[in-house]
Coordinates of C-alpha atoms (C1' of nucleotides) in Angstrom, one line a residue:
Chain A
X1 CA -1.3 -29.1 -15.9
X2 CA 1.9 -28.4 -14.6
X3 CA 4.6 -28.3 -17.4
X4 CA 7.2 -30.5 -16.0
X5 CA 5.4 -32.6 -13.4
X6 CA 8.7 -34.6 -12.4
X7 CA 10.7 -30.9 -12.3
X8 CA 8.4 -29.9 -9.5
X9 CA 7.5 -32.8 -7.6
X10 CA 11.6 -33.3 -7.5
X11 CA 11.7 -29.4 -6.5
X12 CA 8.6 -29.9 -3.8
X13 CA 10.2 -33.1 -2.4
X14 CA 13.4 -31.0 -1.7
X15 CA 10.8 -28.1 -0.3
X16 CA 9.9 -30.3 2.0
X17 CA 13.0 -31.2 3.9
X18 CA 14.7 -28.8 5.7
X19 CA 16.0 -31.1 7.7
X20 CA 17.3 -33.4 4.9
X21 CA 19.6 -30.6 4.9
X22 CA 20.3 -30.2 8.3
X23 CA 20.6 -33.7 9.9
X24 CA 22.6 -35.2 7.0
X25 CA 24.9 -32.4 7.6
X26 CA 25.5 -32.8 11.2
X27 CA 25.3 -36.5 10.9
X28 CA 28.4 -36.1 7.9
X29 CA 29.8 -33.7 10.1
X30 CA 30.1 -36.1 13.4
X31 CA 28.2 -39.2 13.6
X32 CA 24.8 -40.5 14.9
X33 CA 23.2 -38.5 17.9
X34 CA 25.2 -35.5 17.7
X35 CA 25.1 -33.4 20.9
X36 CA 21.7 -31.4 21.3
X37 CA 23.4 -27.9 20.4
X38 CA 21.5 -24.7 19.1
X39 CA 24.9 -23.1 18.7
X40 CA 25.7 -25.2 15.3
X41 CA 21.7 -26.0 14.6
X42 CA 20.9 -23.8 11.3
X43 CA 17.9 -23.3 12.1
X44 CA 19.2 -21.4 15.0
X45 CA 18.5 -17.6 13.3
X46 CA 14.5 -18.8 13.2
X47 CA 14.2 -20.3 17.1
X48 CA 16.9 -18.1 19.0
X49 CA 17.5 -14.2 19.4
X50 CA 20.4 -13.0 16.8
X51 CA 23.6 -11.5 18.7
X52 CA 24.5 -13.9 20.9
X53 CA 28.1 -13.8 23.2
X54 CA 29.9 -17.5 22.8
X55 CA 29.6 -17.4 26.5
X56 CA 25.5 -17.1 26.2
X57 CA 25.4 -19.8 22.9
X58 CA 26.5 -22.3 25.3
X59 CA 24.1 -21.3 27.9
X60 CA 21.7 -21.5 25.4
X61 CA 22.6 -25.0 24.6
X62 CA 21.3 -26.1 27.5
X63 CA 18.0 -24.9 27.6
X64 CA 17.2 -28.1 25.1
X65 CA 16.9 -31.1 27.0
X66 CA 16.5 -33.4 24.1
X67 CA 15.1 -34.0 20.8
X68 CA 11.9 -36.3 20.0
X69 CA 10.4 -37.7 16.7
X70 CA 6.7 -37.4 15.9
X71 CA 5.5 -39.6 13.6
X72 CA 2.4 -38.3 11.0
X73 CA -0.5 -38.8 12.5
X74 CA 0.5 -38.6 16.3
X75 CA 0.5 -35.5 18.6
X76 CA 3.5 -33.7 20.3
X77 CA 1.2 -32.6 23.0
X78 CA -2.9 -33.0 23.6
X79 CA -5.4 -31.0 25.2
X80 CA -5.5 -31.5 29.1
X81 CA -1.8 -32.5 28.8
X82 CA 0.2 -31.4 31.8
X83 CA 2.4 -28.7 30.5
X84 CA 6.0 -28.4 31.0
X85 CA 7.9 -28.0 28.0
X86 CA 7.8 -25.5 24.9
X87 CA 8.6 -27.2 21.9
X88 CA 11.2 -25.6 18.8
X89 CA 10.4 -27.8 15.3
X90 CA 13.3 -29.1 13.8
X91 CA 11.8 -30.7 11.0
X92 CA 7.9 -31.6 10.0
X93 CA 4.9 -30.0 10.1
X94 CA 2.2 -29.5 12.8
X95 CA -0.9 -28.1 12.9
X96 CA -2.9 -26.9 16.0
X97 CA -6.3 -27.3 16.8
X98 CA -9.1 -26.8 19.7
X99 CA -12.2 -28.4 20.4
X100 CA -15.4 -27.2 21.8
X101 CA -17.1 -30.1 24.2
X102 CA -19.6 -30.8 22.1
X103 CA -17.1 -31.9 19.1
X104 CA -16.6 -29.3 16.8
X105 CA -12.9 -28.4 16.2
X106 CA -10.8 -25.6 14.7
X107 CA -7.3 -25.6 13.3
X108 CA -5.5 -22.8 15.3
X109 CA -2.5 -22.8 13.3
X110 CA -0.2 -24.6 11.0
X111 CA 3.4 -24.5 11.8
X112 CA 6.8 -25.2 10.6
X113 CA 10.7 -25.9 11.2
X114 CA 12.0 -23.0 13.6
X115 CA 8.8 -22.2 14.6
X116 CA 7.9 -22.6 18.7
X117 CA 4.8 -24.2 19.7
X118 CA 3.4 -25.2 23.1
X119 CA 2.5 -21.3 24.1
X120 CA -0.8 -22.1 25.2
X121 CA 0.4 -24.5 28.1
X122 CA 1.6 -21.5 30.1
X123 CA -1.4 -20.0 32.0
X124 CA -2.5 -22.9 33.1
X125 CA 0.4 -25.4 33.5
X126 CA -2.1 -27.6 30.6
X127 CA -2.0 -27.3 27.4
X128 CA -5.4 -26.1 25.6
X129 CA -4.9 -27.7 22.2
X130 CA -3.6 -30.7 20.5
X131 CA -0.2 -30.9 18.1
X132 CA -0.4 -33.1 15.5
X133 CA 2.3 -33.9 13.2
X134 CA 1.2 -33.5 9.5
X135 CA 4.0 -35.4 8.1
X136 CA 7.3 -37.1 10.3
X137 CA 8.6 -34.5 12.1
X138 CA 11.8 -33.9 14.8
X139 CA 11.2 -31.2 17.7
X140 CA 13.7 -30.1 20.5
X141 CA 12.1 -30.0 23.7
X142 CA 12.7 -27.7 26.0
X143 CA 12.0 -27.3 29.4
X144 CA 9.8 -24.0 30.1
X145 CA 11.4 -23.8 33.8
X146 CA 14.6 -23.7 32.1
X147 CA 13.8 -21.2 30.0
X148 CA 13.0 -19.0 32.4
X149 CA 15.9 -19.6 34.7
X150 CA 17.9 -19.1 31.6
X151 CA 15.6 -15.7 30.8
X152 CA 16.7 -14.1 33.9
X153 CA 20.2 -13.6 32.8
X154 CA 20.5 -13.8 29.2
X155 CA 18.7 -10.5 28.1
X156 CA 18.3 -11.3 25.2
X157 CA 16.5 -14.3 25.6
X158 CA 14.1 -13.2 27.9
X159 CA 13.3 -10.6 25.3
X160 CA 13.4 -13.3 22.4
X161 CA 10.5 -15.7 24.5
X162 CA 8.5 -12.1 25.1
X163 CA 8.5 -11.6 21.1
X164 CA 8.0 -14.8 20.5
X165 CA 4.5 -15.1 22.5
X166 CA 3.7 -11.4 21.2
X167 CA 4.2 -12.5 17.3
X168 CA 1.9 -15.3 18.3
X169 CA -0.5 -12.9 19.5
X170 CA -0.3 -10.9 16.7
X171 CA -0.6 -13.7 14.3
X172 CA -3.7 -14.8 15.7
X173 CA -4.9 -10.8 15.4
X174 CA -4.6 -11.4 11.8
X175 CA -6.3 -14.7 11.8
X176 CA -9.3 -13.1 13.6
X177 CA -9.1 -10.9 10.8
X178 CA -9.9 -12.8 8.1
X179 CA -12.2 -14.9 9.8
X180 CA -14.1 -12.4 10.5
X181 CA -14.3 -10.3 7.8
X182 CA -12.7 -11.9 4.7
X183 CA -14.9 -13.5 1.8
X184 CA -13.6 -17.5 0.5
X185 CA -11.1 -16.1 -2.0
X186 CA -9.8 -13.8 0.3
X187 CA -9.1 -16.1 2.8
X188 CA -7.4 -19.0 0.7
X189 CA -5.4 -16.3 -1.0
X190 CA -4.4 -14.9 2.2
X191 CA -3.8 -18.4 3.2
X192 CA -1.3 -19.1 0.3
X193 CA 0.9 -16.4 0.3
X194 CA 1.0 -16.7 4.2
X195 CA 2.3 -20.0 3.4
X196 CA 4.5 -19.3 0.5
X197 CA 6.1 -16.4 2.6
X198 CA 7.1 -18.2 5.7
X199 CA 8.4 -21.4 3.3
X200 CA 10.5 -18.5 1.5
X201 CA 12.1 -17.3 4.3
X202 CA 13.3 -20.7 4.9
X203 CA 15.0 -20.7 1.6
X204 CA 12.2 -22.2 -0.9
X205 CA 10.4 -21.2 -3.5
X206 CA 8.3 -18.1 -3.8
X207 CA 6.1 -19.7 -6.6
X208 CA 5.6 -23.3 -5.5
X209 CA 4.7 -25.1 -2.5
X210 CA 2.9 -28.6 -1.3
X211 CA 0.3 -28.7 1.3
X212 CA 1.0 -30.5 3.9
X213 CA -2.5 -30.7 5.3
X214 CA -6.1 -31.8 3.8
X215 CA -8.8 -29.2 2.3
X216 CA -10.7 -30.7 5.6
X217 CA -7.8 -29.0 7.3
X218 CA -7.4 -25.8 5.6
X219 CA -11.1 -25.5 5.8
X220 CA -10.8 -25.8 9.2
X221 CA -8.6 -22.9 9.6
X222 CA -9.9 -20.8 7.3
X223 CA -13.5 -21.4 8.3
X224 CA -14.7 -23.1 5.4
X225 CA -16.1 -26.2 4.5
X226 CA -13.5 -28.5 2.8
X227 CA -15.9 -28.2 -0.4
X228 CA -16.0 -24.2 -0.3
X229 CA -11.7 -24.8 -0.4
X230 CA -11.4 -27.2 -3.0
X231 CA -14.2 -24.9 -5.3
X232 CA -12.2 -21.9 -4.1
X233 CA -9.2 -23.7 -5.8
X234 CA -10.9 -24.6 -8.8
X235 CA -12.0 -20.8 -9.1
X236 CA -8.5 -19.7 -8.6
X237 CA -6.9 -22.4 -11.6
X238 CA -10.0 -20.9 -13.8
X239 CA -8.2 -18.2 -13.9
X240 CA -4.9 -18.8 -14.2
X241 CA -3.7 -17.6 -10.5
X242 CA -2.5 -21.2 -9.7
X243 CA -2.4 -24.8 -11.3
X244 CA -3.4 -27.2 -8.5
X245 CA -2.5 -30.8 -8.5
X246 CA -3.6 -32.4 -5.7
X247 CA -1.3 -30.7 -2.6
X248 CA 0.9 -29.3 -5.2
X249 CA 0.6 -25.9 -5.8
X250 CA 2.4 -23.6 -7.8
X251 CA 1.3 -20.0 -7.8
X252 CA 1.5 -18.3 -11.5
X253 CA 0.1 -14.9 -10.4
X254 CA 0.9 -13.4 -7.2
X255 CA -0.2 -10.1 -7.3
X256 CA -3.4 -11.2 -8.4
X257 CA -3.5 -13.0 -5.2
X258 CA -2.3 -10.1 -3.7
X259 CA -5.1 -8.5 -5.0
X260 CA -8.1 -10.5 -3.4
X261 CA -6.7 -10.1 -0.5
X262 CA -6.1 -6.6 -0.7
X263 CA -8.6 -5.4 -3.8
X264 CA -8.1 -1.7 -2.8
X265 CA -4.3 -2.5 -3.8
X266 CA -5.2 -3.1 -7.7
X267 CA -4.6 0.5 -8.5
Chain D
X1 CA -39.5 -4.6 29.8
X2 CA -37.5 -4.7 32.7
X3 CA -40.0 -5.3 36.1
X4 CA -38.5 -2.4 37.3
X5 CA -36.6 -0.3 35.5
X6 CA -35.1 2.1 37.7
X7 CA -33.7 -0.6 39.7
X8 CA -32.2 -2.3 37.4
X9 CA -30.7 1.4 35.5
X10 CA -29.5 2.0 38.9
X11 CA -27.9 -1.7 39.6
X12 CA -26.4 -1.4 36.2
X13 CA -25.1 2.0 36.7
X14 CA -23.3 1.1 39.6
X15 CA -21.8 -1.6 37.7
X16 CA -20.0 0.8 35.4
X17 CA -18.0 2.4 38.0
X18 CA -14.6 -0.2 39.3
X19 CA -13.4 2.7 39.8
X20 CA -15.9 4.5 42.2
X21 CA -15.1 1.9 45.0
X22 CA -11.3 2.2 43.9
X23 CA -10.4 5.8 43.6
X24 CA -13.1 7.3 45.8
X25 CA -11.8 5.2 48.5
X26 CA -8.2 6.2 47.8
X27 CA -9.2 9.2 47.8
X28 CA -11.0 9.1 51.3
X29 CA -8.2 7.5 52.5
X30 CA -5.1 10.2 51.3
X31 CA -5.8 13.0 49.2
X32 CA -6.5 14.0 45.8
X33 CA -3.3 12.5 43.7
X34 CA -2.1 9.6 45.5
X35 CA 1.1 7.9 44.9
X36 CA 1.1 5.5 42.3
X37 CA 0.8 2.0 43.9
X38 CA 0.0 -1.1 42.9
X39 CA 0.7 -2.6 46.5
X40 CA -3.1 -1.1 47.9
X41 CA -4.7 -1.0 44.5
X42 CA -7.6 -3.2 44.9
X43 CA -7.0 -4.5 41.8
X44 CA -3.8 -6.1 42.0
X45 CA -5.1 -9.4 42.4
X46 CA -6.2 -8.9 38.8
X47 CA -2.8 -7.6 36.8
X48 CA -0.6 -8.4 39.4
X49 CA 1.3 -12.0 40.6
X50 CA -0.3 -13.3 43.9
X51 CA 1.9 -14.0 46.7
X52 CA 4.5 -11.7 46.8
X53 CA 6.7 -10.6 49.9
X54 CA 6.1 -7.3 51.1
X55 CA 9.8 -6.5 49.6
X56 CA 8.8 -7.9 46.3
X57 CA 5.5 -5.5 46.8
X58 CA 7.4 -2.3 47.2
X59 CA 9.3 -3.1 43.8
X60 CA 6.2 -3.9 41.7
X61 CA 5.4 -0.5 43.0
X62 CA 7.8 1.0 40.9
X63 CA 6.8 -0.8 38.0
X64 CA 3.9 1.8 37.4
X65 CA 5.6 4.8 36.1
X66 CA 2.2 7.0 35.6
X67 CA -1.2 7.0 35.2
X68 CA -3.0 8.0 32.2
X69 CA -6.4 9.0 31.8
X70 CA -8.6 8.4 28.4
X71 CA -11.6 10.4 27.2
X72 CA -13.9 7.9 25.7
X73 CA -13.7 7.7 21.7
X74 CA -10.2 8.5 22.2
X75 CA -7.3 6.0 21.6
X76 CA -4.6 4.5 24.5
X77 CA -2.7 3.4 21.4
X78 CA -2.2 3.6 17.4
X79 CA -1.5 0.6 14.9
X80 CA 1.5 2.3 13.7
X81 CA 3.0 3.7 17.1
X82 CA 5.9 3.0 18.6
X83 CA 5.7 0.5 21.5
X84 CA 6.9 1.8 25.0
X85 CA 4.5 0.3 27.4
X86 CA 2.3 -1.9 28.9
X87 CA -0.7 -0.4 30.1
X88 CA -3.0 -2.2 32.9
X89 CA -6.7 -0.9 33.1
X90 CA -8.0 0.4 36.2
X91 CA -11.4 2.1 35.2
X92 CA -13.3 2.4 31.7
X93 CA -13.7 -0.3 28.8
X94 CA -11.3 -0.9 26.1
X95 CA -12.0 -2.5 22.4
X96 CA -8.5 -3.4 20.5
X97 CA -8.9 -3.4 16.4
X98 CA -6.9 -4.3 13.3
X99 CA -7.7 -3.0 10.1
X100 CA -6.6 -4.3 6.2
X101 CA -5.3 -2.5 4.3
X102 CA -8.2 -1.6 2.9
X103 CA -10.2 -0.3 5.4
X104 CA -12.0 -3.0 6.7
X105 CA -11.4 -3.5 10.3
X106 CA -11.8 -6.3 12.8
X107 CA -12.2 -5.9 16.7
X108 CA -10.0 -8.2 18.0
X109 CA -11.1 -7.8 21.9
X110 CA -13.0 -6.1 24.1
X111 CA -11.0 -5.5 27.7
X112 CA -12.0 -4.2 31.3
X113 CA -10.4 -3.1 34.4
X114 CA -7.9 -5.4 35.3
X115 CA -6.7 -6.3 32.3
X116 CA -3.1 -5.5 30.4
X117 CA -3.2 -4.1 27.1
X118 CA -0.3 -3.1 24.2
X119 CA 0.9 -7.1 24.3
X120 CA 1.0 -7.0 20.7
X121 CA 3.7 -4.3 20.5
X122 CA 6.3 -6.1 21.7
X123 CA 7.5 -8.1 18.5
X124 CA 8.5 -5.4 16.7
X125 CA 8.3 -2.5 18.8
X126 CA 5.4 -1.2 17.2
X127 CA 1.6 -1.4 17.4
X128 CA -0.1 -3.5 15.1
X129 CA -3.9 -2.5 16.7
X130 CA -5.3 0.7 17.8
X131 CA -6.7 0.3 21.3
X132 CA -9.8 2.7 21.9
X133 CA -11.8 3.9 24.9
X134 CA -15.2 3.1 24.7
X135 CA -16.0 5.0 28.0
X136 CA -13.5 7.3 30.1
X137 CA -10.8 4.9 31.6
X138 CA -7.4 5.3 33.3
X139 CA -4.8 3.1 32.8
X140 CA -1.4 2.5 34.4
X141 CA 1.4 2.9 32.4
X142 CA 3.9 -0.1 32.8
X143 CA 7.2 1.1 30.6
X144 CA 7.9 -2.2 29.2
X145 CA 12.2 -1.9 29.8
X146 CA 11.4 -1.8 33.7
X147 CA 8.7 -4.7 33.2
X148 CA 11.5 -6.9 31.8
X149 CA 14.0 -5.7 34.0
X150 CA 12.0 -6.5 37.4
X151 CA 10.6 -9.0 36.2
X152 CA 14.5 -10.8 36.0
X153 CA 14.8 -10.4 39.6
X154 CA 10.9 -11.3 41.0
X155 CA 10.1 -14.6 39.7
X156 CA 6.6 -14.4 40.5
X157 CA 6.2 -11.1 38.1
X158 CA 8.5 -13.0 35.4
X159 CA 5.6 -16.4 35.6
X160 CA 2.9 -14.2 35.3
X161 CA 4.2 -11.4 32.9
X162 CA 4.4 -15.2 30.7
X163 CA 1.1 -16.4 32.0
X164 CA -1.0 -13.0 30.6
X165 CA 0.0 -13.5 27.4
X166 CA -0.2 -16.9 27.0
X167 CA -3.7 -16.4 28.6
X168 CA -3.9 -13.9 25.4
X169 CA -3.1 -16.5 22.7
X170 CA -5.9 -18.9 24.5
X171 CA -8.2 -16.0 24.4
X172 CA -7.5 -15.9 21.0
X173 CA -7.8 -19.7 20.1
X174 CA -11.2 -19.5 21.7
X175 CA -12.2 -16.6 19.5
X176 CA -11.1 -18.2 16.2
X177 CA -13.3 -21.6 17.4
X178 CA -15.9 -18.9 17.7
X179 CA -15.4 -17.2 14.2
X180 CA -14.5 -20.6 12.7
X181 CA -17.2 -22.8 13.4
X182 CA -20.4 -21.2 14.9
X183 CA -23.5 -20.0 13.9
X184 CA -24.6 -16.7 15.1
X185 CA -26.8 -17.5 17.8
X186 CA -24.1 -19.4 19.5
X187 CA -21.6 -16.5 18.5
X188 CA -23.8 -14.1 20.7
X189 CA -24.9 -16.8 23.1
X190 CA -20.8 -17.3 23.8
X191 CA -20.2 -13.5 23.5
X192 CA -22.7 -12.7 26.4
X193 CA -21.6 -15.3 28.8
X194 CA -18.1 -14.3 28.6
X195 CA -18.8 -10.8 29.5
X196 CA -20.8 -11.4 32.2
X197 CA -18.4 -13.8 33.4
X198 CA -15.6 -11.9 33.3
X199 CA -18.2 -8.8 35.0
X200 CA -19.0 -11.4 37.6
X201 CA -15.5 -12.0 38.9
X202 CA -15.0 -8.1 39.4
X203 CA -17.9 -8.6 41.6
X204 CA -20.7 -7.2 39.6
X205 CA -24.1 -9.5 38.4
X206 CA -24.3 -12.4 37.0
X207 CA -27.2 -11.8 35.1
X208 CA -27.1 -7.8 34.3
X209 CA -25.0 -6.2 32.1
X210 CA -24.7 -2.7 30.0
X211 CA -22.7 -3.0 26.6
X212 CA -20.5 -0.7 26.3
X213 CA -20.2 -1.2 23.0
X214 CA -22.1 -0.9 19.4
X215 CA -23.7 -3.4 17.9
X216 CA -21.7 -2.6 14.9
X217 CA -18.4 -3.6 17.3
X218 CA -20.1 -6.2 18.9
X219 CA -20.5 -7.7 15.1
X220 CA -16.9 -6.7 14.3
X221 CA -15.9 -8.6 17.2
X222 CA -18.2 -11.6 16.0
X223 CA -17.9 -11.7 12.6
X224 CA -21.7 -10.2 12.0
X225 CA -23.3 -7.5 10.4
X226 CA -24.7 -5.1 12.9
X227 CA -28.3 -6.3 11.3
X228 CA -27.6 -10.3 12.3
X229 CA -26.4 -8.7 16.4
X230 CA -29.8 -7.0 16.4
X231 CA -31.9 -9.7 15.1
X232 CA -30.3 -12.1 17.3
X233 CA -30.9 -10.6 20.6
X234 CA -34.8 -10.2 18.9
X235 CA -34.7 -13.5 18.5
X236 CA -33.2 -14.2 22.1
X237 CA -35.9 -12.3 23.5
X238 CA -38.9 -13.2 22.0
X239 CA -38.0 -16.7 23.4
X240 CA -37.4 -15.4 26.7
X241 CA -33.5 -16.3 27.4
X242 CA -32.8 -12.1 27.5
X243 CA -34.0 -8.8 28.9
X244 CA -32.8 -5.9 26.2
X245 CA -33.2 -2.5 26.3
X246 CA -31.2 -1.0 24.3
X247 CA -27.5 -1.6 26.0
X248 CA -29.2 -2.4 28.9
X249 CA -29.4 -6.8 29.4
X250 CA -30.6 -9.4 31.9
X251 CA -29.8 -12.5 31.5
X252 CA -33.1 -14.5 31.7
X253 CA -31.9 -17.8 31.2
X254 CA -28.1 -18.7 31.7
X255 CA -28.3 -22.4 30.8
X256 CA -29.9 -22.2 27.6
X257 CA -27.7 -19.4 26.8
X258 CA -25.5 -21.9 28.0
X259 CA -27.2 -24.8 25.5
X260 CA -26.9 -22.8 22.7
X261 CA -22.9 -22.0 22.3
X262 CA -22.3 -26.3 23.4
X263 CA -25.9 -28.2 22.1
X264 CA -24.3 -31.3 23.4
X265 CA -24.9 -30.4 27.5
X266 CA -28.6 -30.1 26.4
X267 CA -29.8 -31.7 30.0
Chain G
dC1 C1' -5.2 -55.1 -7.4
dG2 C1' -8.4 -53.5 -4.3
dG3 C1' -9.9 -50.7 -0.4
dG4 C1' -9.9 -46.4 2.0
dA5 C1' -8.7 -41.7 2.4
dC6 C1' -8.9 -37.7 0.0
dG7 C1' -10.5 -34.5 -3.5
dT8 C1' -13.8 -32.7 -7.1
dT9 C1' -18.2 -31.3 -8.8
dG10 C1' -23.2 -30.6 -9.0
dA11 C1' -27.8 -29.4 -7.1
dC12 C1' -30.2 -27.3 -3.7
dG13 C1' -31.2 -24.8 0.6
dG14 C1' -30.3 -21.9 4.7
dT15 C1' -27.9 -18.4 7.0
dC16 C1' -26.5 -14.3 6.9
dG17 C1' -25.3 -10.0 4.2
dT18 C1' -27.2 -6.0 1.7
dC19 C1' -30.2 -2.3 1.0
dA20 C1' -33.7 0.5 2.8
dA21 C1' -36.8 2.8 5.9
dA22 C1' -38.5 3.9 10.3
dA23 C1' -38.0 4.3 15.4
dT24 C1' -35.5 5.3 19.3
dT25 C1' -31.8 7.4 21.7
dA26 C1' -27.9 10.3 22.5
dG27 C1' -25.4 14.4 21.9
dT28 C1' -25.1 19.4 21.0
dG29 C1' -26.0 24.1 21.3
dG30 C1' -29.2 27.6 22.1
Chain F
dC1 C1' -34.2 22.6 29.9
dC2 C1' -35.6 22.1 25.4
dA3 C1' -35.1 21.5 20.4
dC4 C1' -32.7 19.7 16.8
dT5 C1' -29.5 16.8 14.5
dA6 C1' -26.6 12.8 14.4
dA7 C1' -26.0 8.2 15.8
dT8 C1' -27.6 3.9 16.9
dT9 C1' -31.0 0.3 16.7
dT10 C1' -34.7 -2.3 14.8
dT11 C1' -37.2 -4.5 11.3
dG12 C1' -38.4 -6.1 6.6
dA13 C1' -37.5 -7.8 1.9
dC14 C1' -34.4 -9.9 -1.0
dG15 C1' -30.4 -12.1 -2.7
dA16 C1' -25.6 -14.1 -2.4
dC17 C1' -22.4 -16.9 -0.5
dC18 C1' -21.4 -20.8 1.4
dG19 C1' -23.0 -25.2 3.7
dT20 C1' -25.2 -29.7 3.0
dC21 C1' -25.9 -33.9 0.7
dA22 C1' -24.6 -36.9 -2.8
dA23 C1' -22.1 -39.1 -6.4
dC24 C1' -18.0 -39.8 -8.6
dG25 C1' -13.0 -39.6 -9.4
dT26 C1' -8.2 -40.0 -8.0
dC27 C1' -4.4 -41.3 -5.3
dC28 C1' -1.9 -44.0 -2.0
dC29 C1' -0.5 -48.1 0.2
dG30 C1' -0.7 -52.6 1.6

DNA sequence: CGGGACGTTGACGGTCGTCAAAATTAGTGG
DNA sequence: CCACTAATTTTGACGACCGTCAACGTCCCG
């Protein structure tokens, strides 16, 4: 199905580490546990505002109070958890999800490295949903108290964490979207070039990607049953828009994608 | 229908109006165009931090820069404008949209005195929804550069200028578990107890409401056709959980409104 | 090599969308 | 205040899309 199988998975494995990049370089660069440090993270340009003084970097430095692992499988923070920190991802993947008392849950979200999760927490000092890590991951915890003692006299900051919770909002606008009026095509094509979009702007491949969560998952999110997405996919390598193998994708058509999304769009 | 049907008009009709209590008692108390002030506004507890020092008080004041006043029909805000402001509702109902690119649109929220609107224009200084009167309102008109620049010297307003939106995002997690994984009934069910709940806390019934909506919004809002909102409340009717009369509905039976959104508390 | 988690595919049924028509209400202008 | 038109709502008949149930296939990992 795919042409070079070994040329992909080789290119996907590399996908999937963005911190391969980044911890082997700081730990070349010193050794061990390096100092907690946004100001030399490269991930900084996704998790922190742009223009920084030196004299704020270091400030900024502070506002993580350490780092933690999260192994696949186990959650950075569960529903009813006493909130206290927001969390930036250094590495891994997470996904979000809510539950309704009587059992039935929803994934809220899927995020990745230099993305900030733990915004629910806030309103009511407990956080709403669980974090799971999808797959080994590394965040930088940081304390929300310090964040906004550190707010209140970097500017920029303050209007960084305001963004931040706003493009959150908005994101979820656009999830509401499609949930509510999007048809199963619509909403796994929507769902793959979301993906492939935010992986690009992290430096990887507009064409190719690997799923880091089940079709039970995606299902979830989009709300689908995990048969509807697997068909969905099926339907899609019918006709040529993607070859699926397993959680590899590679997409061969994008504006055809583009297209059930948007179907107005196909001029 | 309704036992009595004046009464009820008349109950309901009284519900309408936050703002009779609020600006004909202002008025009573001053005259005609009285200074903007969230410090007697009765309903600060609402959009504004409990707790504050009288000295705090008098600089939340300033906070307001005008008021604004909104035919119904008309929009507050424009997917598309450019973001200034905060706006917090003081009389009249609100419904927020997003629309694809082609043409289809989803209504993201439905909002009510009290509540802040234009969160979503902060990320990239523009709106992404259109926010639209669906009965004569006035809003207060927060200038977003004097939010975040009181809101770096009054702790209180920073916590809760960060606790309304996250409340936002766990709005919106609760709406996507609604669009994700329920059936109609228990859309509507979950739709109407929300309302009235949020109804009840600005002191109004728990158990009598008037829509101020379509049924094509309500169904936007839901993820229905307008056909599915109508049959549903049929359906609630005939077995006696609902009074309806056209936007005009009693509550009949709370809990197994209650039963239907979460089967498992069925006892 | 074997077990379990995950994914695919088929057959069938239910929920909800679509189309249509009629009823009721609201809004407008005379 | 009434008449008239537009908008909204209700209801029915039918069909499509997606969910359910089931069986089988594949991959991963110990």
């Amino acid at each position: 199905m795919f042409d070079q199988d070994e040329k992909v998975r080789t290119h996907l494995d590399v996908q999937t580490n963005v911190q391969s990049k980044t911890s082997s370089k700081l730990v070349s660069l010193n050794l061990q546990t390096i100092k907690v440090a946004c100001s030399n993270c490269n991930l900084r340009e996704l998790c922190m505002p742009l223009g920084l003084s030196s004299a704020e970097l270091d400030r900024i430095d502070d506002m993580v109070a350490s780092r933690r692992k999260i192994k696949r499988g186990s959650t950075l923070f569960r529903n009813g958890e006493r909130f206290s920190n927001l969390y930036a991802i250094r590495t891994g993947f997470f996904k979000t999800c809510v539950a309704s008392e009587d059992g039935r849950d929803q994934v809220t979200g899927f995020q990745m490295a230099g993305e900030i999760i733990g915004l629910d927490g806030i309103v009511n000092d407990n956080h709403t949903c669980d974090a799971v890590a999808l797959e080994d991951a590394e965040v930088c915890v940081m304390p929300f108290d310090r964040i906004e003692d550190l707010s209140r006299e970097v500017n920029a900051l303050q209007r960084h964490v305001h963004k931040i919770m706003s493009r959150e909002i908005v994101r979820e606008n656009g999830v509401m979207l499609l949930l509510g009026s999007m048809r199963a095509e619509e909403r796994l094509a929507a769902f793959l070039l979301n993906l492939v979009q935010r992986l690009h702007a992290r430096g990887f491949s507009q064409s190719e990607l690997v799923l880091r969560m089940t079709r039970e998952e995606i299902g979830s999110y989009l709300g689908l049953k995990l048969e509807t997405v697997s068909r969905t996919f099926s339907r899609f390598v019918e006709d040529g828009i993607v070859e699926v193998k397993q959680r590899h994708v590679r997409i061969i058509d994008t504006d055809a994608l583009k297209d059930i999304v948007n179907p107005r769009s196909s001029h």
